């Protein structure tokens, strides 16, 4: 089976999809056939499309079938267990595991984007941390650089370690370009997070997520 990573973040809307795409572009720029998977998406447009799924599809160099790329998609942009319940559906980890296995057979590198932060409920099979355990993959943590991220990052690494998962590395993503004491916050995170820093991605890098790839060092040196 080819390498894959479970990508999580310090919260929702902090750049998990953006960094997933940047990692996929980083791989593609090095001739690695890479694909992203978004097991659970919430929020669709009038055509039934989800932005995360479409961005990940566009950044992937291996075209996965729709049900592998995105096994579960719900209409409302809300917590997915609530969306699933409202739609009378159940998120099955076995279905997601099967999709991820197939992706890992088809692509040389697979990045699996979680949903929201690390402990988002997904229904009867568990939460997104349980999903990471079920997939038994190393984790990449995206830290959305804004006030409050130190606490969120530390709680997340604690939850990752408590489950016996490996933290492969973390990415600092500058979602708030006006963050006060950015350098001091970075120094604190580097001192406290027990994994390599895979890159510091600026706010609005030229070229979008493809341009952001230039700021990544992956795998860690
Ligand atoms: N470095 C950055 N510079 C500028 N904008 C960014 C950056 N990273 C992310 N964004 C923007 O912030 C928004 C949220 O990012 P993104 O959709 O990747 O978050 P997410 O963590 O995947 O959210 P979700 O929990 O909904 O999956 C998007 O509009 C994205 O383009
Ligand atoms: C719809 C949104 N963009 C995400 N996909 C879902 C975020 C769920 C967060 C749930 C929570 O932690 O409260
Ligand atoms: Mg996303």
PDB file of C-alpha atoms and ligand atoms in Angstrom:
ATOM      1  CA  UNK A   1       0.000   0.000   0.000  1.00  0.00           C
ATOM      2  CA  UNK A   2       1.319   3.464  -0.875  1.00  0.00           C
ATOM      3  CA  UNK A   3       1.872   6.126   1.793  1.00  0.00           C
ATOM      4  CA  UNK A   4      -1.051   8.144   3.066  1.00  0.00           C
ATOM      5  CA  UNK A   5      -1.575  10.784   5.729  1.00  0.00           C
ATOM      6  CA  UNK A   6      -4.595  11.874   7.725  1.00  0.00           C
ATOM      7  CA  UNK A   7      -4.631  15.666   7.695  1.00  0.00           C
ATOM      8  CA  UNK A   8      -6.331  17.439  10.570  1.00  0.00           C
ATOM      9  CA  UNK A   9      -6.437  20.999  11.812  1.00  0.00           C
ATOM     10  CA  UNK A  10      -6.790  23.180  14.854  1.00  0.00           C
ATOM     11  CA  UNK A  11     -10.366  24.031  13.822  1.00  0.00           C
ATOM     12  CA  UNK A  12     -12.734  24.272  10.908  1.00  0.00           C
ATOM     13  CA  UNK A  13     -11.932  26.957   8.269  1.00  0.00           C
ATOM     14  CA  UNK A  14      -8.221  27.177   9.087  1.00  0.00           C
ATOM     15  CA  UNK A  15      -6.866  25.916   5.775  1.00  0.00           C
ATOM     16  CA  UNK A  16      -6.968  22.109   5.841  1.00  0.00           C
ATOM     17  CA  UNK A  17      -8.199  21.947   2.255  1.00  0.00           C
ATOM     18  CA  UNK A  18      -5.773  24.680   1.185  1.00  0.00           C
ATOM     19  CA  UNK A  19      -2.827  22.777   2.681  1.00  0.00           C
ATOM     20  CA  UNK A  20      -4.103  19.410   1.427  1.00  0.00           C
ATOM     21  CA  UNK A  21      -4.049  20.921  -2.066  1.00  0.00           C
ATOM     22  CA  UNK A  22      -0.625  22.485  -1.462  1.00  0.00           C
ATOM     23  CA  UNK A  23       0.760  19.068  -0.435  1.00  0.00           C
ATOM     24  CA  UNK A  24      -0.764  17.492  -3.544  1.00  0.00           C
ATOM     25  CA  UNK A  25       0.791  20.188  -5.748  1.00  0.00           C
ATOM     26  CA  UNK A  26       4.107  19.752  -3.918  1.00  0.00           C
ATOM     27  CA  UNK A  27       4.027  16.046  -4.791  1.00  0.00           C
ATOM     28  CA  UNK A  28       2.947  16.655  -8.385  1.00  0.00           C
ATOM     29  CA  UNK A  29       5.752  19.180  -8.866  1.00  0.00           C
ATOM     30  CA  UNK A  30       8.155  16.341  -7.957  1.00  0.00           C
ATOM     31  CA  UNK A  31       6.583  13.830 -10.309  1.00  0.00           C
ATOM     32  CA  UNK A  32       4.729  11.939  -7.577  1.00  0.00           C
ATOM     33  CA  UNK A  33       1.243  10.734  -8.573  1.00  0.00           C
ATOM     34  CA  UNK A  34      -0.860  12.039  -5.706  1.00  0.00           C
ATOM     35  CA  UNK A  35      -4.528  12.113  -4.783  1.00  0.00           C
ATOM     36  CA  UNK A  36      -6.598  13.620  -2.032  1.00  0.00           C
ATOM     37  CA  UNK A  37      -9.590  12.057  -0.309  1.00  0.00           C
ATOM     38  CA  UNK A  38     -12.318  13.939   1.543  1.00  0.00           C
ATOM     39  CA  UNK A  39     -14.199  11.175   3.386  1.00  0.00           C
ATOM     40  CA  UNK A  40     -16.891  13.422   4.845  1.00  0.00           C
ATOM     41  CA  UNK A  41     -17.906  16.757   3.328  1.00  0.00           C
ATOM     42  CA  UNK A  42     -20.688  19.088   4.408  1.00  0.00           C
ATOM     43  CA  UNK A  43     -22.102  21.952   2.367  1.00  0.00           C
ATOM     44  CA  UNK A  44     -23.024  21.845  -1.309  1.00  0.00           C
ATOM     45  CA  UNK A  45     -23.869  24.412  -3.965  1.00  0.00           C
ATOM     46  CA  UNK A  46     -26.949  24.411  -6.207  1.00  0.00           C
ATOM     47  CA  UNK A  47     -25.334  21.724  -8.385  1.00  0.00           C
ATOM     48  CA  UNK A  48     -24.688  19.466  -5.387  1.00  0.00           C
ATOM     49  CA  UNK A  49     -20.959  20.167  -5.425  1.00  0.00           C
ATOM     50  CA  UNK A  50     -18.753  20.689  -2.378  1.00  0.00           C
ATOM     51  CA  UNK A  51     -15.862  23.168  -2.584  1.00  0.00           C
ATOM     52  CA  UNK A  52     -13.382  21.003  -0.633  1.00  0.00           C
ATOM     53  CA  UNK A  53     -14.037  18.025  -2.879  1.00  0.00           C
ATOM     54  CA  UNK A  54     -13.694  20.061  -6.066  1.00  0.00           C
ATOM     55  CA  UNK A  55     -10.507  21.790  -4.910  1.00  0.00           C
ATOM     56  CA  UNK A  56      -8.972  18.447  -3.903  1.00  0.00           C
ATOM     57  CA  UNK A  57     -10.045  16.883  -7.205  1.00  0.00           C
ATOM     58  CA  UNK A  58      -8.382  19.740  -9.109  1.00  0.00           C
ATOM     59  CA  UNK A  59      -5.116  19.439  -7.146  1.00  0.00           C
ATOM     60  CA  UNK A  60      -4.871  15.648  -7.536  1.00  0.00           C
ATOM     61  CA  UNK A  61      -2.875  14.119 -10.363  1.00  0.00           C
ATOM     62  CA  UNK A  62      -4.646  10.777  -9.996  1.00  0.00           C
ATOM     63  CA  UNK A  63      -8.346  10.991 -10.873  1.00  0.00           C
ATOM     64  CA  UNK A  64     -10.234   8.964  -8.301  1.00  0.00           C
ATOM     65  CA  UNK A  65     -13.818   7.812  -8.796  1.00  0.00           C
ATOM     66  CA  UNK A  66     -16.293  10.091  -7.043  1.00  0.00           C
ATOM     67  CA  UNK A  67     -17.179   7.564  -4.335  1.00  0.00           C
ATOM     68  CA  UNK A  68     -13.497   7.091  -3.482  1.00  0.00           C
ATOM     69  CA  UNK A  69     -12.662  10.789  -3.578  1.00  0.00           C
ATOM     70  CA  UNK A  70     -15.662  11.613  -1.377  1.00  0.00           C
ATOM     71  CA  UNK A  71     -17.682   8.755   0.149  1.00  0.00           C
ATOM     72  CA  UNK A  72     -20.026  11.045   2.130  1.00  0.00           C
ATOM     73  CA  UNK A  73     -21.323  14.470   1.143  1.00  0.00           C
ATOM     74  CA  UNK A  74     -24.129  16.263   2.954  1.00  0.00           C
ATOM     75  CA  UNK A  75     -26.051  19.306   1.749  1.00  0.00           C
ATOM     76  CA  UNK A  76     -25.967  21.522   4.813  1.00  0.00           C
ATOM     77  CA  UNK A  77     -22.720  23.217   5.883  1.00  0.00           C
ATOM     78  CA  UNK A  78     -23.111  22.067   9.478  1.00  0.00           C
ATOM     79  CA  UNK A  79     -21.625  19.494  11.854  1.00  0.00           C
ATOM     80  CA  UNK A  80     -21.637  16.292   9.797  1.00  0.00           C
ATOM     81  CA  UNK A  81     -23.320  14.002  12.342  1.00  0.00           C
ATOM     82  CA  UNK A  82     -26.243  16.423  12.442  1.00  0.00           C
ATOM     83  CA  UNK A  83     -26.306  16.686   8.649  1.00  0.00           C
ATOM     84  CA  UNK A  84     -26.232  12.886   8.363  1.00  0.00           C
ATOM     85  CA  UNK A  85     -29.042  12.478  10.869  1.00  0.00           C
ATOM     86  CA  UNK A  86     -31.166  15.095   9.072  1.00  0.00           C
ATOM     87  CA  UNK A  87     -30.647  13.237   5.791  1.00  0.00           C
ATOM     88  CA  UNK A  88     -31.408   9.861   7.400  1.00  0.00           C
ATOM     89  CA  UNK A  89     -27.935   8.565   6.580  1.00  0.00           C
ATOM     90  CA  UNK A  90     -25.186   6.867   8.600  1.00  0.00           C
ATOM     91  CA  UNK A  91     -21.441   7.439   8.160  1.00  0.00           C
ATOM     92  CA  UNK A  92     -19.834   3.979   7.982  1.00  0.00           C
ATOM     93  CA  UNK A  93     -16.116   3.815   8.738  1.00  0.00           C
ATOM     94  CA  UNK A  94     -15.881   0.576   6.731  1.00  0.00           C
ATOM     95  CA  UNK A  95     -16.948   2.488   3.614  1.00  0.00           C
ATOM     96  CA  UNK A  96     -14.333   5.173   4.263  1.00  0.00           C
ATOM     97  CA  UNK A  97     -11.611   2.599   4.970  1.00  0.00           C
ATOM     98  CA  UNK A  98     -12.415   0.864   1.704  1.00  0.00           C
ATOM     99  CA  UNK A  99     -12.277   4.157  -0.227  1.00  0.00           C
ATOM    100  CA  UNK A 100      -8.934   5.090   1.352  1.00  0.00           C
ATOM    101  CA  UNK A 101      -7.471   1.652   0.620  1.00  0.00           C
ATOM    102  CA  UNK A 102      -8.474   1.967  -3.026  1.00  0.00           C
ATOM    103  CA  UNK A 103      -6.999   5.469  -3.209  1.00  0.00           C
ATOM    104  CA  UNK A 104      -3.725   4.125  -1.749  1.00  0.00           C
ATOM    105  CA  UNK A 105      -3.633   1.449  -4.442  1.00  0.00           C
ATOM    106  CA  UNK A 106      -4.161   3.988  -7.220  1.00  0.00           C
ATOM    107  CA  UNK A 107      -1.951   6.889  -6.130  1.00  0.00           C
ATOM    108  CA  UNK A 108       1.654   6.984  -4.910  1.00  0.00           C
ATOM    109  CA  UNK A 109       0.720   9.439  -2.162  1.00  0.00           C
ATOM    110  CA  UNK A 110      -2.691  10.043  -0.586  1.00  0.00           C
ATOM    111  CA  UNK A 111      -3.702  12.940   1.642  1.00  0.00           C
ATOM    112  CA  UNK A 112      -6.957  12.375   3.527  1.00  0.00           C
ATOM    113  CA  UNK A 113      -8.567  15.570   4.787  1.00  0.00           C
ATOM    114  CA  UNK A 114     -10.476  15.191   8.038  1.00  0.00           C
ATOM    115  CA  UNK A 115     -13.458  17.321   8.908  1.00  0.00           C
ATOM    116  CA  UNK A 116     -13.291  20.360  11.176  1.00  0.00           C
ATOM    117  CA  UNK A 117     -10.963  19.825  14.155  1.00  0.00           C
ATOM    118  CA  UNK A 118      -9.686  16.470  15.416  1.00  0.00           C
ATOM    119  CA  UNK A 119     -12.719  15.391  17.457  1.00  0.00           C
ATOM    120  CA  UNK A 120     -15.710  16.121  15.285  1.00  0.00           C
ATOM    121  CA  UNK A 121     -18.500  13.570  15.854  1.00  0.00           C
ATOM    122  CA  UNK A 122     -19.274  11.418  12.835  1.00  0.00           C
ATOM    123  CA  UNK A 123     -22.141   9.323  14.229  1.00  0.00           C
ATOM    124  CA  UNK A 124     -22.285   5.796  15.597  1.00  0.00           C
ATOM    125  CA  UNK A 125     -18.859   4.656  14.411  1.00  0.00           C
ATOM    126  CA  UNK A 126     -17.106   7.419  16.358  1.00  0.00           C
ATOM    127  CA  UNK A 127     -15.533  10.805  15.769  1.00  0.00           C
ATOM    128  CA  UNK A 128     -12.830  11.957  13.379  1.00  0.00           C
ATOM    129  CA  UNK A 129     -10.097  10.902  15.832  1.00  0.00           C
ATOM    130  CA  UNK A 130     -11.597   7.385  15.835  1.00  0.00           C
ATOM    131  CA  UNK A 131     -11.567   7.533  12.051  1.00  0.00           C
ATOM    132  CA  UNK A 132      -7.843   8.372  12.082  1.00  0.00           C
ATOM    133  CA  UNK A 133      -7.306   5.362  14.374  1.00  0.00           C
ATOM    134  CA  UNK A 134      -9.389   3.126  12.116  1.00  0.00           C
ATOM    135  CA  UNK A 135      -7.287   4.237   9.149  1.00  0.00           C
ATOM    136  CA  UNK A 136      -4.096   3.796  11.242  1.00  0.00           C
ATOM    137  CA  UNK A 137      -2.310   6.580   9.402  1.00  0.00           C
ATOM    138  CA  UNK A 138       0.259   9.177  10.443  1.00  0.00           C
ATOM    139  CA  UNK A 139      -1.296  12.565  11.070  1.00  0.00           C
ATOM    140  CA  UNK A 140      -0.407  15.978   9.672  1.00  0.00           C
ATOM    141  CA  UNK A 141      -1.656  18.913  11.730  1.00  0.00           C
ATOM    142  CA  UNK A 142      -2.443  22.254  10.114  1.00  0.00           C
ATOM    143  CA  UNK A 143      -2.240  25.076  12.615  1.00  0.00           C
ATOM    144  CA  UNK A 144      -4.313  28.041  11.513  1.00  0.00           C
ATOM    145  CA  UNK A 145      -2.116  30.868  12.763  1.00  0.00           C
ATOM    146  CA  UNK A 146      -4.363  33.140  14.783  1.00  0.00           C
ATOM    147  CA  UNK A 147      -4.802  34.024  18.425  1.00  0.00           C
ATOM    148  CA  UNK A 148      -5.884  30.874  20.272  1.00  0.00           C
ATOM    149  CA  UNK A 149      -4.048  28.439  18.051  1.00  0.00           C
ATOM    150  CA  UNK A 150      -1.446  27.444  20.652  1.00  0.00           C
ATOM    151  CA  UNK A 151      -4.076  25.964  22.950  1.00  0.00           C
ATOM    152  CA  UNK A 152      -5.893  24.287  20.051  1.00  0.00           C
ATOM    153  CA  UNK A 153      -2.642  22.836  18.699  1.00  0.00           C
ATOM    154  CA  UNK A 154      -1.561  21.479  22.098  1.00  0.00           C
ATOM    155  CA  UNK A 155      -4.945  19.873  22.763  1.00  0.00           C
ATOM    156  CA  UNK A 156      -4.863  18.306  19.320  1.00  0.00           C
ATOM    157  CA  UNK A 157      -1.369  16.844  19.667  1.00  0.00           C
ATOM    158  CA  UNK A 158      -2.371  15.469  23.069  1.00  0.00           C
ATOM    159  CA  UNK A 159      -5.403  13.766  21.510  1.00  0.00           C
ATOM    160  CA  UNK A 160      -3.263  12.371  18.683  1.00  0.00           C
ATOM    161  CA  UNK A 161      -0.662  10.968  21.093  1.00  0.00           C
ATOM    162  CA  UNK A 162      -3.346   9.540  23.421  1.00  0.00           C
ATOM    163  CA  UNK A 163      -4.544   7.375  20.547  1.00  0.00           C
ATOM    164  CA  UNK A 164      -1.087   6.053  19.765  1.00  0.00           C
ATOM    165  CA  UNK A 165      -1.012   7.832  16.424  1.00  0.00           C
ATOM    166  CA  UNK A 166       2.134   9.347  14.942  1.00  0.00           C
ATOM    167  CA  UNK A 167       2.233  13.085  14.340  1.00  0.00           C
ATOM    168  CA  UNK A 168       4.223  13.217  11.093  1.00  0.00           C
ATOM    169  CA  UNK A 169       4.529  16.988  11.154  1.00  0.00           C
ATOM    170  CA  UNK A 170       2.682  20.275  11.289  1.00  0.00           C
ATOM    171  CA  UNK A 171       2.151  23.210   8.976  1.00  0.00           C
ATOM    172  CA  UNK A 172       1.789  26.814  10.108  1.00  0.00           C
ATOM    173  CA  UNK A 173      -0.829  28.418   7.881  1.00  0.00           C
ATOM    174  CA  UNK A 174      -1.101  32.218   8.070  1.00  0.00           C
ATOM    175  CA  UNK A 175      -4.856  32.644   7.932  1.00  0.00           C
ATOM    176  CA  UNK A 176      -4.639  35.885   9.911  1.00  0.00           C
ATOM    177  CA  UNK A 177      -2.029  38.111   8.260  1.00  0.00           C
ATOM    178  CA  UNK A 178      -2.394  40.616  11.115  1.00  0.00           C
ATOM    179  CA  UNK A 179      -1.673  38.129  13.902  1.00  0.00           C
ATOM    180  CA  UNK A 180       0.237  39.965  16.643  1.00  0.00           C
ATOM    181  CA  UNK A 181       3.631  38.534  17.694  1.00  0.00           C
ATOM    182  CA  UNK A 182       3.649  35.997  14.878  1.00  0.00           C
ATOM    183  CA  UNK A 183       7.347  35.149  15.376  1.00  0.00           C
ATOM    184  CA  UNK A 184       6.909  34.646  19.117  1.00  0.00           C
ATOM    185  CA  UNK A 185       3.876  32.406  18.520  1.00  0.00           C
ATOM    186  CA  UNK A 186       5.886  30.392  16.014  1.00  0.00           C
ATOM    187  CA  UNK A 187       8.742  29.998  18.483  1.00  0.00           C
ATOM    188  CA  UNK A 188       6.312  28.773  21.133  1.00  0.00           C
ATOM    189  CA  UNK A 189       4.721  26.247  18.795  1.00  0.00           C
ATOM    190  CA  UNK A 190       8.104  25.002  17.618  1.00  0.00           C
ATOM    191  CA  UNK A 191       9.198  24.520  21.214  1.00  0.00           C
ATOM    192  CA  UNK A 192       6.021  22.711  22.260  1.00  0.00           C
ATOM    193  CA  UNK A 193       4.899  20.635  19.279  1.00  0.00           C
ATOM    194  CA  UNK A 194       6.643  17.240  19.197  1.00  0.00           C
ATOM    195  CA  UNK A 195       6.961  16.928  15.429  1.00  0.00           C
ATOM    196  CA  UNK A 196       8.759  18.550  12.511  1.00  0.00           C
ATOM    197  CA  UNK A 197       7.533  21.813  11.036  1.00  0.00           C
ATOM    198  CA  UNK A 198       6.657  21.052   7.414  1.00  0.00           C
ATOM    199  CA  UNK A 199       6.365  24.675   6.387  1.00  0.00           C
ATOM    200  CA  UNK A 200       5.122  28.169   7.084  1.00  0.00           C
ATOM    201  CA  UNK A 201       2.587  29.131   4.439  1.00  0.00           C
ATOM    202  CA  UNK A 202       2.050  32.876   4.019  1.00  0.00           C
ATOM    203  CA  UNK A 203      -1.305  34.575   3.693  1.00  0.00           C
ATOM    204  CA  UNK A 204      -2.521  34.616   0.096  1.00  0.00           C
ATOM    205  CA  UNK A 205       0.606  33.150  -1.514  1.00  0.00           C
ATOM    206  CA  UNK A 206       1.001  33.936  -5.217  1.00  0.00           C
ATOM    207  CA  UNK A 207      -0.408  31.047  -7.220  1.00  0.00           C
ATOM    208  CA  UNK A 208      -2.820  29.942  -4.494  1.00  0.00           C
ATOM    209  CA  UNK A 209      -2.386  26.407  -3.166  1.00  0.00           C
ATOM    210  CA  UNK A 210      -0.016  25.541  -6.049  1.00  0.00           C
ATOM    211  CA  UNK A 211       2.154  28.496  -5.033  1.00  0.00           C
ATOM    212  CA  UNK A 212       1.884  27.497  -1.375  1.00  0.00           C
ATOM    213  CA  UNK A 213       3.664  24.248  -2.240  1.00  0.00           C
ATOM    214  CA  UNK A 214       6.932  26.201  -2.475  1.00  0.00           C
ATOM    215  CA  UNK A 215       6.729  26.869   1.267  1.00  0.00           C
ATOM    216  CA  UNK A 216       6.473  23.187   2.233  1.00  0.00           C
ATOM    217  CA  UNK A 217       9.260  20.785   3.119  1.00  0.00           C
ATOM    218  CA  UNK A 218       7.680  17.371   2.815  1.00  0.00           C
ATOM    219  CA  UNK A 219       8.531  14.766   3.849  1.00  0.00           C
ATOM    220  CA  UNK A 220      10.352  16.508   6.673  1.00  0.00           C
ATOM    221  CA  UNK A 221      14.100  16.875   6.073  1.00  0.00           C
TER     222      UNK A 221
HETATM  223  N1  LIG B   1      -2.680  30.744   3.643  1.00  0.00           N
HETATM  224  C1  LIG B   1      -3.848  31.214   3.285  1.00  0.00           C
HETATM  225  N2  LIG B   1      -3.954  32.476   2.749  1.00  0.00           N
HETATM  226  C2  LIG B   1      -5.130  32.968   2.381  1.00  0.00           C
HETATM  227  N3  LIG B   1      -6.306  32.318   2.471  1.00  0.00           N
HETATM  228  C3  LIG B   1      -6.261  31.075   2.976  1.00  0.00           C
HETATM  229  C4  LIG B   1      -5.051  30.459   3.397  1.00  0.00           C
HETATM  230  N4  LIG B   1      -5.350  29.219   3.858  1.00  0.00           N
HETATM  231  C5  LIG B   1      -6.673  29.070   3.723  1.00  0.00           C
HETATM  232  N5  LIG B   1      -7.227  30.172   3.192  1.00  0.00           N
HETATM  233  C6  LIG B   1      -8.648  30.399   2.894  1.00  0.00           C
HETATM  234  O1  LIG B   1      -9.378  30.258   4.098  1.00  0.00           O
HETATM  235  C7  LIG B   1     -10.619  29.628   3.840  1.00  0.00           C
HETATM  236  C8  LIG B   1     -10.706  28.359   4.684  1.00  0.00           C
HETATM  237  O2  LIG B   1      -9.719  27.451   4.203  1.00  0.00           O
HETATM  238  P1  LIG B   1     -10.048  25.920   3.982  1.00  0.00           P
HETATM  239  O3  LIG B   1     -11.322  25.775   3.224  1.00  0.00           O
HETATM  240  O4  LIG B   1      -8.842  25.287   3.427  1.00  0.00           O
HETATM  241  O5  LIG B   1     -10.297  25.501   5.507  1.00  0.00           O
HETATM  242  P2  LIG B   1     -10.634  24.073   6.111  1.00  0.00           P
HETATM  243  O6  LIG B   1      -9.887  23.961   7.381  1.00  0.00           O
HETATM  244  O7  LIG B   1     -10.402  23.048   5.079  1.00  0.00           O
HETATM  245  O8  LIG B   1     -12.193  24.186   6.427  1.00  0.00           O
HETATM  246  P3  LIG B   1     -13.273  22.983   6.624  1.00  0.00           P
HETATM  247  O9  LIG B   1     -13.237  22.672   8.080  1.00  0.00           O
HETATM  248  O10 LIG B   1     -14.556  23.626   6.183  1.00  0.00           O
HETATM  249  O11 LIG B   1     -12.872  21.823   5.783  1.00  0.00           O
HETATM  250  C9  LIG B   1     -10.680  29.366   2.342  1.00  0.00           C
HETATM  251  O12 LIG B   1     -11.362  30.429   1.707  1.00  0.00           O
HETATM  252  C10 LIG B   1      -9.210  29.359   1.929  1.00  0.00           C
HETATM  253  O13 LIG B   1      -8.992  29.717   0.589  1.00  0.00           O
HETATM  254  C1  LIG B   2     -19.289  22.723   7.313  1.00  0.00           C
HETATM  255  C2  LIG B   2     -17.867  23.009   7.755  1.00  0.00           C
HETATM  256  N1  LIG B   2     -17.183  23.740   6.715  1.00  0.00           N
HETATM  257  C3  LIG B   2     -17.102  21.756   8.109  1.00  0.00           C
HETATM  258  N2  LIG B   2     -17.022  20.916   6.945  1.00  0.00           N
HETATM  259  C4  LIG B   2     -17.744  21.022   9.280  1.00  0.00           C
HETATM  260  C5  LIG B   2     -17.216  21.509  10.584  1.00  0.00           C
HETATM  261  C6  LIG B   2     -17.834  20.764  11.744  1.00  0.00           C
HETATM  262  C7  LIG B   2     -17.419  21.320  13.074  1.00  0.00           C
HETATM  263  C8  LIG B   2     -18.151  20.671  14.182  1.00  0.00           C
HETATM  264  C9  LIG B   2     -17.686  21.179  15.531  1.00  0.00           C
HETATM  265  O1  LIG B   2     -16.560  20.909  15.935  1.00  0.00           O
HETATM  266  O2  LIG B   2     -18.430  21.909  16.170  1.00  0.00           O
HETATM  267 MG1  LIG B   3     -11.723  21.737   4.174  1.00  0.00          MG
END
